[in-house]
Tab-separated table of C-alpha atoms in Angstrom:
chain	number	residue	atom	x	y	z
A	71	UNK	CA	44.982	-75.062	-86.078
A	72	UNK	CA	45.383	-73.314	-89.325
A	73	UNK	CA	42.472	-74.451	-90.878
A	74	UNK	CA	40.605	-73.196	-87.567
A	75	UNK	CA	42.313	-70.028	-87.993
A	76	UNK	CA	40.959	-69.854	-91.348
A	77	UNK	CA	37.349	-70.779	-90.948
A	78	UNK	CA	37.144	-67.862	-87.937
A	79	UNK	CA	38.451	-65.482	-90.433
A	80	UNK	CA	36.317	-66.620	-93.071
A	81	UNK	CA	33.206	-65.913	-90.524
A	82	UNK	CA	34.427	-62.700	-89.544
A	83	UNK	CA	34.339	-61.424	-92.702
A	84	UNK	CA	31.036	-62.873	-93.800
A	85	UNK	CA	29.385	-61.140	-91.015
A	86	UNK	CA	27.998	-57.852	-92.476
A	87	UNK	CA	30.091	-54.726	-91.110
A	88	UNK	CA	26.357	-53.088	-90.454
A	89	UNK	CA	25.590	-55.788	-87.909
A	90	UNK	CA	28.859	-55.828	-85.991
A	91	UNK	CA	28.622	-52.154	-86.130
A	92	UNK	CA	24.838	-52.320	-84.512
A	93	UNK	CA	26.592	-55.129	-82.032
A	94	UNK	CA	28.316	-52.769	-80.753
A	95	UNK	CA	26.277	-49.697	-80.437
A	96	UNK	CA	23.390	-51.788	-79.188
A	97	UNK	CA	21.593	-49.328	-75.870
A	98	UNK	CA	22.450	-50.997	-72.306
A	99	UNK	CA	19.455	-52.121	-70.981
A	100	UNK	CA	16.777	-49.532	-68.991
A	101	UNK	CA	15.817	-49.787	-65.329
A	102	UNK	CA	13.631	-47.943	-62.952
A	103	UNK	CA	15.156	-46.376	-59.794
A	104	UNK	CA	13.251	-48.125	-57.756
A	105	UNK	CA	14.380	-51.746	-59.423
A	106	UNK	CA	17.978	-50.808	-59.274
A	107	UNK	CA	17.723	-50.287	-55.494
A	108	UNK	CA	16.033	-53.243	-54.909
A	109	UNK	CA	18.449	-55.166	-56.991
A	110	UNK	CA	21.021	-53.853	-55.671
A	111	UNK	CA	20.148	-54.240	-52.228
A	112	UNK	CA	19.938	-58.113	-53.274
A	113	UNK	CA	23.021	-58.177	-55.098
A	114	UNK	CA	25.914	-55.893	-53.871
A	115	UNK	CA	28.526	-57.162	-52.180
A	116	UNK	CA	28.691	-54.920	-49.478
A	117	UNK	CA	24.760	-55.182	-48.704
A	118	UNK	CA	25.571	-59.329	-48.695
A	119	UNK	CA	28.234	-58.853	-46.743
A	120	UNK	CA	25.778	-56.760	-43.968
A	121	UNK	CA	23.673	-59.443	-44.094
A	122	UNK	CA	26.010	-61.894	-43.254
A	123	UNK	CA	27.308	-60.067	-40.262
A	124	UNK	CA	23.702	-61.039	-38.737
A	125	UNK	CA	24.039	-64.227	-39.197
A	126	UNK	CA	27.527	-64.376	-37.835
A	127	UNK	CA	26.248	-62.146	-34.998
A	128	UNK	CA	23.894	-65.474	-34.084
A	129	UNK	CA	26.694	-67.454	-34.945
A	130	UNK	CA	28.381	-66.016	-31.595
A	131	UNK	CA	25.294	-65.836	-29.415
A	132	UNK	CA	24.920	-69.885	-29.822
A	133	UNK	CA	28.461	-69.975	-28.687
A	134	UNK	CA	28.239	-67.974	-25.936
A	135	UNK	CA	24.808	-69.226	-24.798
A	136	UNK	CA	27.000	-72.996	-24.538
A	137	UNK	CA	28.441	-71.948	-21.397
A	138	UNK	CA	25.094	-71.561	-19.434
A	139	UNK	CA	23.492	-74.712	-20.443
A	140	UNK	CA	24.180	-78.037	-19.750
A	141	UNK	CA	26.895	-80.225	-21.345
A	142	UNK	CA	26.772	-83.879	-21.454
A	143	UNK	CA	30.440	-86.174	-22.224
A	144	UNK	CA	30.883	-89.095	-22.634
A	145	UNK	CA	34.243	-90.977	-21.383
A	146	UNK	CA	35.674	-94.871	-22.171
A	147	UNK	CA	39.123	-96.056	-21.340
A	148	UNK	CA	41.034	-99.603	-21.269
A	149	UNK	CA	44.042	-100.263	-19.485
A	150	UNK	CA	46.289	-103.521	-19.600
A	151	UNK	CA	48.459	-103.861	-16.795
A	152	UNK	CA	51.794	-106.728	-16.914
A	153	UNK	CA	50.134	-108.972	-14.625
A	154	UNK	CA	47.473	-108.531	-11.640
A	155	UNK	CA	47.905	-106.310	-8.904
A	156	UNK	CA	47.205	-108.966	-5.177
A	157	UNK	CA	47.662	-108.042	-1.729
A	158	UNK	CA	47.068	-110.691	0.834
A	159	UNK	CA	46.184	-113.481	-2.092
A	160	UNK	CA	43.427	-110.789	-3.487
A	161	UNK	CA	43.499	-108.798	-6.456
A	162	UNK	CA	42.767	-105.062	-6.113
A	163	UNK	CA	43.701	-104.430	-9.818
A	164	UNK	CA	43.421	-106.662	-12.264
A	165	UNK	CA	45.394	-106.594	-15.172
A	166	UNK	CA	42.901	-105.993	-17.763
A	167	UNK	CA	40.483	-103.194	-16.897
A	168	UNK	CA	37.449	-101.140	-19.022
A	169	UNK	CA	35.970	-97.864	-17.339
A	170	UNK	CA	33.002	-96.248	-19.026
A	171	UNK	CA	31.181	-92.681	-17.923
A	172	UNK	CA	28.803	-90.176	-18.487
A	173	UNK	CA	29.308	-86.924	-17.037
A	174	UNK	CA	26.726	-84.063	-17.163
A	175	UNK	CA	27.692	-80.945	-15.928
A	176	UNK	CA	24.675	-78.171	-14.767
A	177	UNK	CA	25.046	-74.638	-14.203
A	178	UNK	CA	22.963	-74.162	-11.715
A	179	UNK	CA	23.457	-70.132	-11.002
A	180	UNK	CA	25.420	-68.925	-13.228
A	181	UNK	CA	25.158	-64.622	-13.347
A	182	UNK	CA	28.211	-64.139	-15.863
A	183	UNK	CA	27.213	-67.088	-18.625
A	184	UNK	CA	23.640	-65.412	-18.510
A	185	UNK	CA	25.110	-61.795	-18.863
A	186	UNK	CA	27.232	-62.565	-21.772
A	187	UNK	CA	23.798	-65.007	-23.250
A	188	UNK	CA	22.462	-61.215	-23.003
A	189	UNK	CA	25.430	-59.372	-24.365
A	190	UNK	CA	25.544	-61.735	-27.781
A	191	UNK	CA	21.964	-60.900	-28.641
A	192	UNK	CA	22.517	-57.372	-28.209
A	193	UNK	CA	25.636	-58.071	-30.684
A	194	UNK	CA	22.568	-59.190	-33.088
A	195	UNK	CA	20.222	-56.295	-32.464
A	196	UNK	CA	23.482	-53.684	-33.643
A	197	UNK	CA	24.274	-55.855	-36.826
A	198	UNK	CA	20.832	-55.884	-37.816
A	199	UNK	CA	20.729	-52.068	-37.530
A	200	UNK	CA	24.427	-52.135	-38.840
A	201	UNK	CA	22.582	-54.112	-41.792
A	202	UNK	CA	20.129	-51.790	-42.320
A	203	UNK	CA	22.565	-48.700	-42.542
A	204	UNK	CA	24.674	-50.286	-44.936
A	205	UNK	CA	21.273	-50.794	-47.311
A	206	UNK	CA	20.582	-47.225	-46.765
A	207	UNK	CA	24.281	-46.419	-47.986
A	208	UNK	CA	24.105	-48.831	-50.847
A	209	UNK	CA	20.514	-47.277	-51.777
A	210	UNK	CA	22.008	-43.539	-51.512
A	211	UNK	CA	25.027	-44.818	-53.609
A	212	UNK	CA	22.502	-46.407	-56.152
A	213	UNK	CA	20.676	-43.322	-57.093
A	214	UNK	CA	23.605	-41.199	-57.510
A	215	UNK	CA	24.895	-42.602	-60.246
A	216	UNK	CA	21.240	-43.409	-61.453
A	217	UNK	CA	21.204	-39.177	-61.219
A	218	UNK	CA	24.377	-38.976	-62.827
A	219	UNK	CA	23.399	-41.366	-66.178
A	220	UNK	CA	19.648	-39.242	-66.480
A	221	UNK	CA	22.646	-36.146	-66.459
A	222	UNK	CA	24.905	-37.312	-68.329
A	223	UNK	CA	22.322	-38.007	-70.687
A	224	UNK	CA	20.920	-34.376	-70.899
A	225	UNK	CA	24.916	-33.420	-71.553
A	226	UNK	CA	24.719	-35.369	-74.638
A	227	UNK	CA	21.339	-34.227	-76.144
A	228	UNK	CA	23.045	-30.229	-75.847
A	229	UNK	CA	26.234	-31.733	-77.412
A	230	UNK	CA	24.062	-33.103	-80.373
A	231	UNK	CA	22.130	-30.120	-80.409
A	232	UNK	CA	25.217	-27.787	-80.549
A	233	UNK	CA	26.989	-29.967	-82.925
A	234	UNK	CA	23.815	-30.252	-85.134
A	235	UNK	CA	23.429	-26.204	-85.585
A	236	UNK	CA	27.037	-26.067	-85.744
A	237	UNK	CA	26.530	-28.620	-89.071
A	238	UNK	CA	24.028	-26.251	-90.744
A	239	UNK	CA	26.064	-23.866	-89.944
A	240	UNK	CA	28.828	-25.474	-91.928
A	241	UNK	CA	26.336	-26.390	-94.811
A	242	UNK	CA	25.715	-22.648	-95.157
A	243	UNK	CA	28.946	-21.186	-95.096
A	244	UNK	CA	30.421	-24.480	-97.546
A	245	UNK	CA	27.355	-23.433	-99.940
A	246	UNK	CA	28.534	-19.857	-100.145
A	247	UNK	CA	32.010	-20.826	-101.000
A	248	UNK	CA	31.446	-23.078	-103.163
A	249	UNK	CA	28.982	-20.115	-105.184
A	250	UNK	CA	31.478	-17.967	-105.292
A	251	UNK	CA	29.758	-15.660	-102.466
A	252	UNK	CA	31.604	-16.336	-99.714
A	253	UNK	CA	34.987	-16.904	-98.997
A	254	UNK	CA	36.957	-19.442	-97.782
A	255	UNK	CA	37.837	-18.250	-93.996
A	256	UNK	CA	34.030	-18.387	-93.187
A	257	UNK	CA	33.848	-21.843	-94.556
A	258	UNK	CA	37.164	-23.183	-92.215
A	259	UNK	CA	35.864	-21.196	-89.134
A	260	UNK	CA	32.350	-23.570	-89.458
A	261	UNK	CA	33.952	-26.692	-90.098
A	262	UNK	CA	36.366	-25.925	-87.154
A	263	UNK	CA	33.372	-25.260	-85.165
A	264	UNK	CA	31.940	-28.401	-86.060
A	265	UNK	CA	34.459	-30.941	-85.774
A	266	UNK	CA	35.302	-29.425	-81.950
A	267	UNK	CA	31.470	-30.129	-81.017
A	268	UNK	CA	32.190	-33.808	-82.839
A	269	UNK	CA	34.841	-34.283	-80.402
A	270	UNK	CA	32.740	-33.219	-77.411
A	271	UNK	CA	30.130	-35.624	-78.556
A	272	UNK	CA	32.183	-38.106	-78.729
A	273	UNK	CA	33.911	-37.871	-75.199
A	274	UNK	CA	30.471	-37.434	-73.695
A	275	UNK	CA	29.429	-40.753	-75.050
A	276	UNK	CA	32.712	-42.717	-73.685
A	277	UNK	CA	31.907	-40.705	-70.458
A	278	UNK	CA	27.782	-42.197	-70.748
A	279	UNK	CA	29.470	-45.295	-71.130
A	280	UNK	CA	31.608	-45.513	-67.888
A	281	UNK	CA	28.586	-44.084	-65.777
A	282	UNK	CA	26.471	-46.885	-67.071
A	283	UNK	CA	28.989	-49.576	-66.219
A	284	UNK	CA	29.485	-48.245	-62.660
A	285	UNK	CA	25.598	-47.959	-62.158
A	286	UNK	CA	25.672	-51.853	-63.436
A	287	UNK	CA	28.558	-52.351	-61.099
A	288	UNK	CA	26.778	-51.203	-58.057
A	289	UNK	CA	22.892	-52.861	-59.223
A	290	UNK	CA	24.865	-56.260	-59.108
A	291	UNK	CA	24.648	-57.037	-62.659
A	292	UNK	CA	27.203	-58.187	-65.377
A	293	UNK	CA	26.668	-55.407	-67.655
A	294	UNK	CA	25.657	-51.296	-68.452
A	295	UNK	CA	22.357	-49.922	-67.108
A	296	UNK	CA	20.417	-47.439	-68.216
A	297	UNK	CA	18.198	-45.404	-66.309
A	298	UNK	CA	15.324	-43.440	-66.964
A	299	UNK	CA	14.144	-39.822	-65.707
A	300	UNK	CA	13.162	-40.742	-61.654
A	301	UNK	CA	10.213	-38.619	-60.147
A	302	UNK	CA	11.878	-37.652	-56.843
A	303	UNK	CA	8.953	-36.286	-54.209
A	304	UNK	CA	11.386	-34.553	-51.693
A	305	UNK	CA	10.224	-33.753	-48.188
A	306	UNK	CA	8.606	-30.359	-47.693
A	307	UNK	CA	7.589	-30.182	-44.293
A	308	UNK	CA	11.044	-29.468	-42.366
A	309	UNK	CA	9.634	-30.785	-38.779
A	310	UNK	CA	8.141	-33.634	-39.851
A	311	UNK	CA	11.878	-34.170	-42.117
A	312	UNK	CA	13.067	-33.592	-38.545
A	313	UNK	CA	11.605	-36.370	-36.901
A	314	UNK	CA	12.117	-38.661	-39.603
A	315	UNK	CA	15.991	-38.162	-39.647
A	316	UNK	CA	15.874	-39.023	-35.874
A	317	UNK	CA	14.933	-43.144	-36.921
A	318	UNK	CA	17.372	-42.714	-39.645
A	319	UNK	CA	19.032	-45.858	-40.061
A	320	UNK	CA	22.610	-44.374	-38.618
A	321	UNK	CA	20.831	-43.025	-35.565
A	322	UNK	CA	18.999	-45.974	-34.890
A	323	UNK	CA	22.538	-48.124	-35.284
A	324	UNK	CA	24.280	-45.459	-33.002
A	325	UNK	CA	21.370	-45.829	-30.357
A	326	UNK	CA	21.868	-49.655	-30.490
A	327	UNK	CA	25.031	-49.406	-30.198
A	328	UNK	CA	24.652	-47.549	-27.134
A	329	UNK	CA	22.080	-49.988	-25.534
A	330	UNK	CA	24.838	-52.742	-25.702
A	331	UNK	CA	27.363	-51.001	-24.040
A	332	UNK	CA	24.972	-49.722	-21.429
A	333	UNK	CA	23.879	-53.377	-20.823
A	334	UNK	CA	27.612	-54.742	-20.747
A	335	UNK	CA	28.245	-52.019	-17.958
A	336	UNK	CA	25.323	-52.328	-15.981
A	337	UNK	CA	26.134	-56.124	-16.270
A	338	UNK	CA	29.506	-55.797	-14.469
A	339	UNK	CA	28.725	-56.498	-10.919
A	340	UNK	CA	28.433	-60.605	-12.654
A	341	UNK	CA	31.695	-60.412	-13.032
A	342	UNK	CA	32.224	-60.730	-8.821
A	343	UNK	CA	29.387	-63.002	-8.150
A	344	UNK	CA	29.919	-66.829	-7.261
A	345	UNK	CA	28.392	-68.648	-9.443
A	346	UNK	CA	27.147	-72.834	-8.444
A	347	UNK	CA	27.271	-75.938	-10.949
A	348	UNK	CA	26.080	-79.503	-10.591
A	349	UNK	CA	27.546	-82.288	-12.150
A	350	UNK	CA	26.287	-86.246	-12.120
A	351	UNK	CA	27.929	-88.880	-13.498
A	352	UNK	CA	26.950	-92.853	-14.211
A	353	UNK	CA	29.656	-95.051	-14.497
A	354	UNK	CA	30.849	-98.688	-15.287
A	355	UNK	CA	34.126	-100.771	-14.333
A	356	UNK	CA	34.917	-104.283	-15.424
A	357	UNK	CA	36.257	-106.108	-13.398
A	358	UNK	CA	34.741	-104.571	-10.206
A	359	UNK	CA	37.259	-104.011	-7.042
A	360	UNK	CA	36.492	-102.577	-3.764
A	361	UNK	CA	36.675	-99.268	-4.528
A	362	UNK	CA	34.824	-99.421	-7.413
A	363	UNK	CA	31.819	-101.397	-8.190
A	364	UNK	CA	30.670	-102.634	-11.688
A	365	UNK	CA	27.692	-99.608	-11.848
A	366	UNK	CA	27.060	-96.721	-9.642
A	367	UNK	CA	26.844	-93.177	-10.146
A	368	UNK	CA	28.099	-89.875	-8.374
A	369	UNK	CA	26.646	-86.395	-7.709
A	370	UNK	CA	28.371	-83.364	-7.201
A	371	UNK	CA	27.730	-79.253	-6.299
A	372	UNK	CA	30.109	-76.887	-6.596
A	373	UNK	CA	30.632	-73.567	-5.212
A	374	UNK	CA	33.147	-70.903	-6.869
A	375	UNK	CA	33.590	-67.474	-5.643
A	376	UNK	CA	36.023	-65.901	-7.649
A	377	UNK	CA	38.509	-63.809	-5.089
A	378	UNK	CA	41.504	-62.559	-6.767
A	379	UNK	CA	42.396	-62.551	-10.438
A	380	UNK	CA	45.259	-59.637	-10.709
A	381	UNK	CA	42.747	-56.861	-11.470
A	382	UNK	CA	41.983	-58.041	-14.271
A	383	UNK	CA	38.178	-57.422	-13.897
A	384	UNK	CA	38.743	-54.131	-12.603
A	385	UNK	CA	40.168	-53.403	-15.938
A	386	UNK	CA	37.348	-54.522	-17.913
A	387	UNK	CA	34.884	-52.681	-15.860
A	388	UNK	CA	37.110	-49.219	-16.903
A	389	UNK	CA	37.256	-50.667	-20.581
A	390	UNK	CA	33.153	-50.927	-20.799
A	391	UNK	CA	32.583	-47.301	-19.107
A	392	UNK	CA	35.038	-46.210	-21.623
A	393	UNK	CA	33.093	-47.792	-24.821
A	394	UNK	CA	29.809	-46.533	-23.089
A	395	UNK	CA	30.983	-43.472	-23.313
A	396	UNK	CA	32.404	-43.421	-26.822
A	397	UNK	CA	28.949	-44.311	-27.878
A	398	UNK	CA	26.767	-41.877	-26.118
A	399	UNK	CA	28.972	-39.393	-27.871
A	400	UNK	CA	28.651	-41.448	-31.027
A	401	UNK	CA	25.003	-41.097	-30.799
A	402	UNK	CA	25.406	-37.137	-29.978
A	403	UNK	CA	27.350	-36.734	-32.939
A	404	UNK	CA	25.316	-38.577	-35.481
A	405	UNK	CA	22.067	-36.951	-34.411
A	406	UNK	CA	23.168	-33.479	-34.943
A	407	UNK	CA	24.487	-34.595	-38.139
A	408	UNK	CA	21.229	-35.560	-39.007
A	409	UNK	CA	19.300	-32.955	-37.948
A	410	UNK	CA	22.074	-30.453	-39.982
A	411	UNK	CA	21.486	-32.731	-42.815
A	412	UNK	CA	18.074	-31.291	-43.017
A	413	UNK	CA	18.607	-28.478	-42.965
A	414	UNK	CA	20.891	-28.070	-45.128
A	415	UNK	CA	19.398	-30.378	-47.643
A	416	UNK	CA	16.396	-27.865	-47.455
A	417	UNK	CA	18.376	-24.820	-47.988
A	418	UNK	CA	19.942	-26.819	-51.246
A	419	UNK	CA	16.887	-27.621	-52.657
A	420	UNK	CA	15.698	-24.500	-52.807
A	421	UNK	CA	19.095	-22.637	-54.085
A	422	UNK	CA	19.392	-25.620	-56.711
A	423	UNK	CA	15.468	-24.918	-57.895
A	424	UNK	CA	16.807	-20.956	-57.897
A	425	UNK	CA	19.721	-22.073	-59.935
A	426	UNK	CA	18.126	-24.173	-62.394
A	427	UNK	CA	15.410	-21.571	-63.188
A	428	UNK	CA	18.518	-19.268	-64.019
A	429	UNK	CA	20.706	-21.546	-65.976
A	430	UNK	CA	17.141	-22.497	-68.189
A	431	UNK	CA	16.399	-18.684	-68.938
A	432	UNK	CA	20.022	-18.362	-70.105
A	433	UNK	CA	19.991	-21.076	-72.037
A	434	UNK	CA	16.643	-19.776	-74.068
A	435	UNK	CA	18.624	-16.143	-74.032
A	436	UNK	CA	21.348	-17.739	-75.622
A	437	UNK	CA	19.259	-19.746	-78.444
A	438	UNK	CA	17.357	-16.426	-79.171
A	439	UNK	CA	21.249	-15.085	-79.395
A	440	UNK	CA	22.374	-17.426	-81.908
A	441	UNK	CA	19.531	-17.018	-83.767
A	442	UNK	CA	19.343	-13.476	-84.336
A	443	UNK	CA	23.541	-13.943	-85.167
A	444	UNK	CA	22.320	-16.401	-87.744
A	445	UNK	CA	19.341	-13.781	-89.378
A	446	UNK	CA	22.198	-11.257	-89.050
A	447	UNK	CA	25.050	-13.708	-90.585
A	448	UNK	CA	22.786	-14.416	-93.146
A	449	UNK	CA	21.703	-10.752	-93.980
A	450	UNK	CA	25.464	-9.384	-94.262
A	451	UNK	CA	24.996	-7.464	-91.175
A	452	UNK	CA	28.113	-9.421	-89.300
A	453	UNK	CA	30.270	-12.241	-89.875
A	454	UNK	CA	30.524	-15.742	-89.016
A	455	UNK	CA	33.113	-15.135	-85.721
A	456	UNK	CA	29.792	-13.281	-84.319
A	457	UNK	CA	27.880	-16.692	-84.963
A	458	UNK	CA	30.294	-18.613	-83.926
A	459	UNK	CA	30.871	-17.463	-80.409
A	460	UNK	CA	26.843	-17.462	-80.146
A	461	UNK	CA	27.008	-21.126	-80.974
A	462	UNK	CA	29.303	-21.820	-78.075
A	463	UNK	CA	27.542	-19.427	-75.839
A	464	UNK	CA	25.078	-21.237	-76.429
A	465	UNK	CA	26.059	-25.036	-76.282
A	466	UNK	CA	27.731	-24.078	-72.727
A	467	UNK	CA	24.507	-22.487	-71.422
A	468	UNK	CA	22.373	-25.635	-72.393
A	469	UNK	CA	25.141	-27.692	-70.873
A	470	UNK	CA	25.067	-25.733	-67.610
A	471	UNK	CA	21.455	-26.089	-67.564
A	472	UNK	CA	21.958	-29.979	-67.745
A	473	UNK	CA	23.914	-29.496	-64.844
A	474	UNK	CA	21.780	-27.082	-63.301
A	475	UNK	CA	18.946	-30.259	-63.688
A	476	UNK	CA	21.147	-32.268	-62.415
A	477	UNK	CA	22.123	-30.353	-59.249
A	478	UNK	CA	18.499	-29.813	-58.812
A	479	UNK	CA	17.615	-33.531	-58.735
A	480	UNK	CA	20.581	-34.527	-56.695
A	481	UNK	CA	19.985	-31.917	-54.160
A	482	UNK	CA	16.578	-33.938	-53.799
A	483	UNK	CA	18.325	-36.858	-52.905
A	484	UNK	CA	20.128	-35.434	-50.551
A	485	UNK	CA	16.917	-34.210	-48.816
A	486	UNK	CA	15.523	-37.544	-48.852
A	487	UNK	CA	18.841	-39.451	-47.620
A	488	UNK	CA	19.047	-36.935	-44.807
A	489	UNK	CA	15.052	-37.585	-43.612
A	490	UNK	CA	15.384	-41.450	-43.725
């Protein structure tokens, strides 16, 4: 064990720091928005899961189509009696006897089996729609954190930049010093400056890092992604956005949804009508007796009409006008969310365009800024608290403008989520 212990150390050290340094920086794979939909569409649990539910969904309509087709059984039983069973010298039971039967029972009308045949493939039309609105929320879920990598990513390059003119910045004021022309203040107030933007680099990084793990986490994948800048065509025709957010996946479920419990209501009168099965069944007896020959077979119809049963189907009728109901108003809701979503996806677009425009001009104002505090640190005209605040002036207007980007590109997801 020691010697293992050893060797591992040994290997560890002969690996050159450079490489396990590159190890670890190495870049998380890129991928497309498109591909991380699709894979994740084909890999997230949750969109599995949906899929699942359809199957299970005609998992229960084979059940519950059993009870209006035929079933066949068959039966075999021995019996050994003490001793022979005689009256009048002959035997009407004999003490060793075999009985063997088929029995195939036919529902011949049968309005309530047939209803709930009906009922279970309606159950698979609303988890296919079910399926297909869990895909959508997947998808939407997808390409915001795809959005929020491509921001994050725009947050570091104005870090860098920041912390890069904050290093020359440094350079200049450690070169005056160290002539003898400036003094020592100017010098601290730079490197200050510069090791603050270090730190913000830094924490923008570990926050890159946890965005890409949660964008693999979603894609399926047992790693970080990466993603790349998406070109996001957004809806700008607000009628035809309209229509579109009508067959949006939740509207269509909510609609489904609505058929089935329409059907299940309209389907209630089954629930009183008699309903007729046939049964025929072969048989075979050894020994034969009187009463029961060695072959032979019997038919049977039978008539139910179901009279009484404590109000029990009363109950159910209330319970599905009830769920009907509950989904009409379901279906109410949902399509005036969707139609709002529109709208107000619209209206965001445009104020996030307005606001990005803004937040770009005042991050150029504030570059000009700094650099006329730099000409004018330079010249002796001011000091370096003047360039100083115009470096973080501007750092936090190129940040806001990564936002601002952001905002812009998110707000165009939120248009196209809200259109179908």
């Amino acid at each position: 064990m020691r010697a293992s212990r050893h060797l591992l150390v040994v290997v560890i050290l002969a690996v050159p720091l450079p490489v396990l340094a590159q190890r670890e920086n190495a870049p998380a794979p890129a991928i497309d928005l498109a591909s991380a939909v699709g894979q994740a569409l084909a890999r997230n649990p949750t969109a599995i899961v949906a899929q699942d539910e359809i199957r299970r969904a005609e998992a229960l309509r084979d059940q519950t189509r059993a009870g209006a087709l035929p079933t066949l059984t068959g039966n075999a039983a021995y019996t050994r009696l003490d001793a022979d069973r005689t009256s009048g010298g002959s035997a009407f039971a004999y003490a060793s006897q075999f009985n063997a039967n088929l029995l195939l029972s036919v529902p011949l009308v049968s309005p309530r089996a047939w209803a709930l045949w009906s009922h279970a493939g309606d159950g698979i039309d609303v988890a296919r729609t079910s399926a297909q609105d869990v895909r959508r929320t997947v998808a939407i879920a997808v390409a915001r954190a795809y959005l929020t990598v491509v921001a994050q990513k725009r947050v570091i390059d104005a870090a860098e930049r920041a912390r890069d003119t904050d290093r020359a910045h440094y350079q200049y004021a450690h070169q005056r010093y160290a002539g003898g022309v400036g003094n020592r203040i100017d010098e601290v107030r730079a490197e200050q400056q510069l090791q603050s933007d270090e730190a913000n680099v830094q924490r923008q990084y570990s926050d890159l890092a946890r965005d890409r793990e949660a964008l693999g986490v979603l894609v399926g994948v047992g790693g970080p992604l990466d993603a790349q800048e998406p070109n996001l065509q957004a809806p700008t025709d607000v009628q035809q956005a309209m229509k579109g957010a009508e067959q949006r996946t939740d509207v269509v479920a909510a609609g489904t949804r609505l058929t089935a419990a329409q059907h299940t209501v309209r389907d209630d009168w089954t629930d009183y009508s008699p309903y007729v099965s046939g049964t025929f069944e072969p048989f075979y007896n050894t020994p034969s007796t009187l009463t029961a020959p060695t072959t032979g077979w019997q038919a049977q119809i039978l008539l139910t009409v179901p009279l009484y049963d404590g109000g029990l189907r009363y109950g159910q009728e209330k319970e599905r006008g009830a769920l009907r109901e509950e989904s009409q108003a379901n279906l109410d809701g949902t399509l005036r969310q969707a139609r709002s979503d529109v709208r107000t996806a619209f209206e965001e677009v445009r104020r996030a365009d307005a606001a990005l425009a803004a937040a770009q001009q005042a991050a150029k104002l504030a570059g000009d800024s700094l650099a006329l505090a730099e000409i004018a640190y330079r010249a002796g005209a001011s000091t370096n608290i003047e360039v100083i605040d115009a470096e973080r002036t501007a750092r936090d207007a190129e940040t806001a403008a990564a936002v601002a980007e952001d905002g812009a590109r998110q707000a165009r997801l939120d248009l196209l989520a809200a259109a179908g």
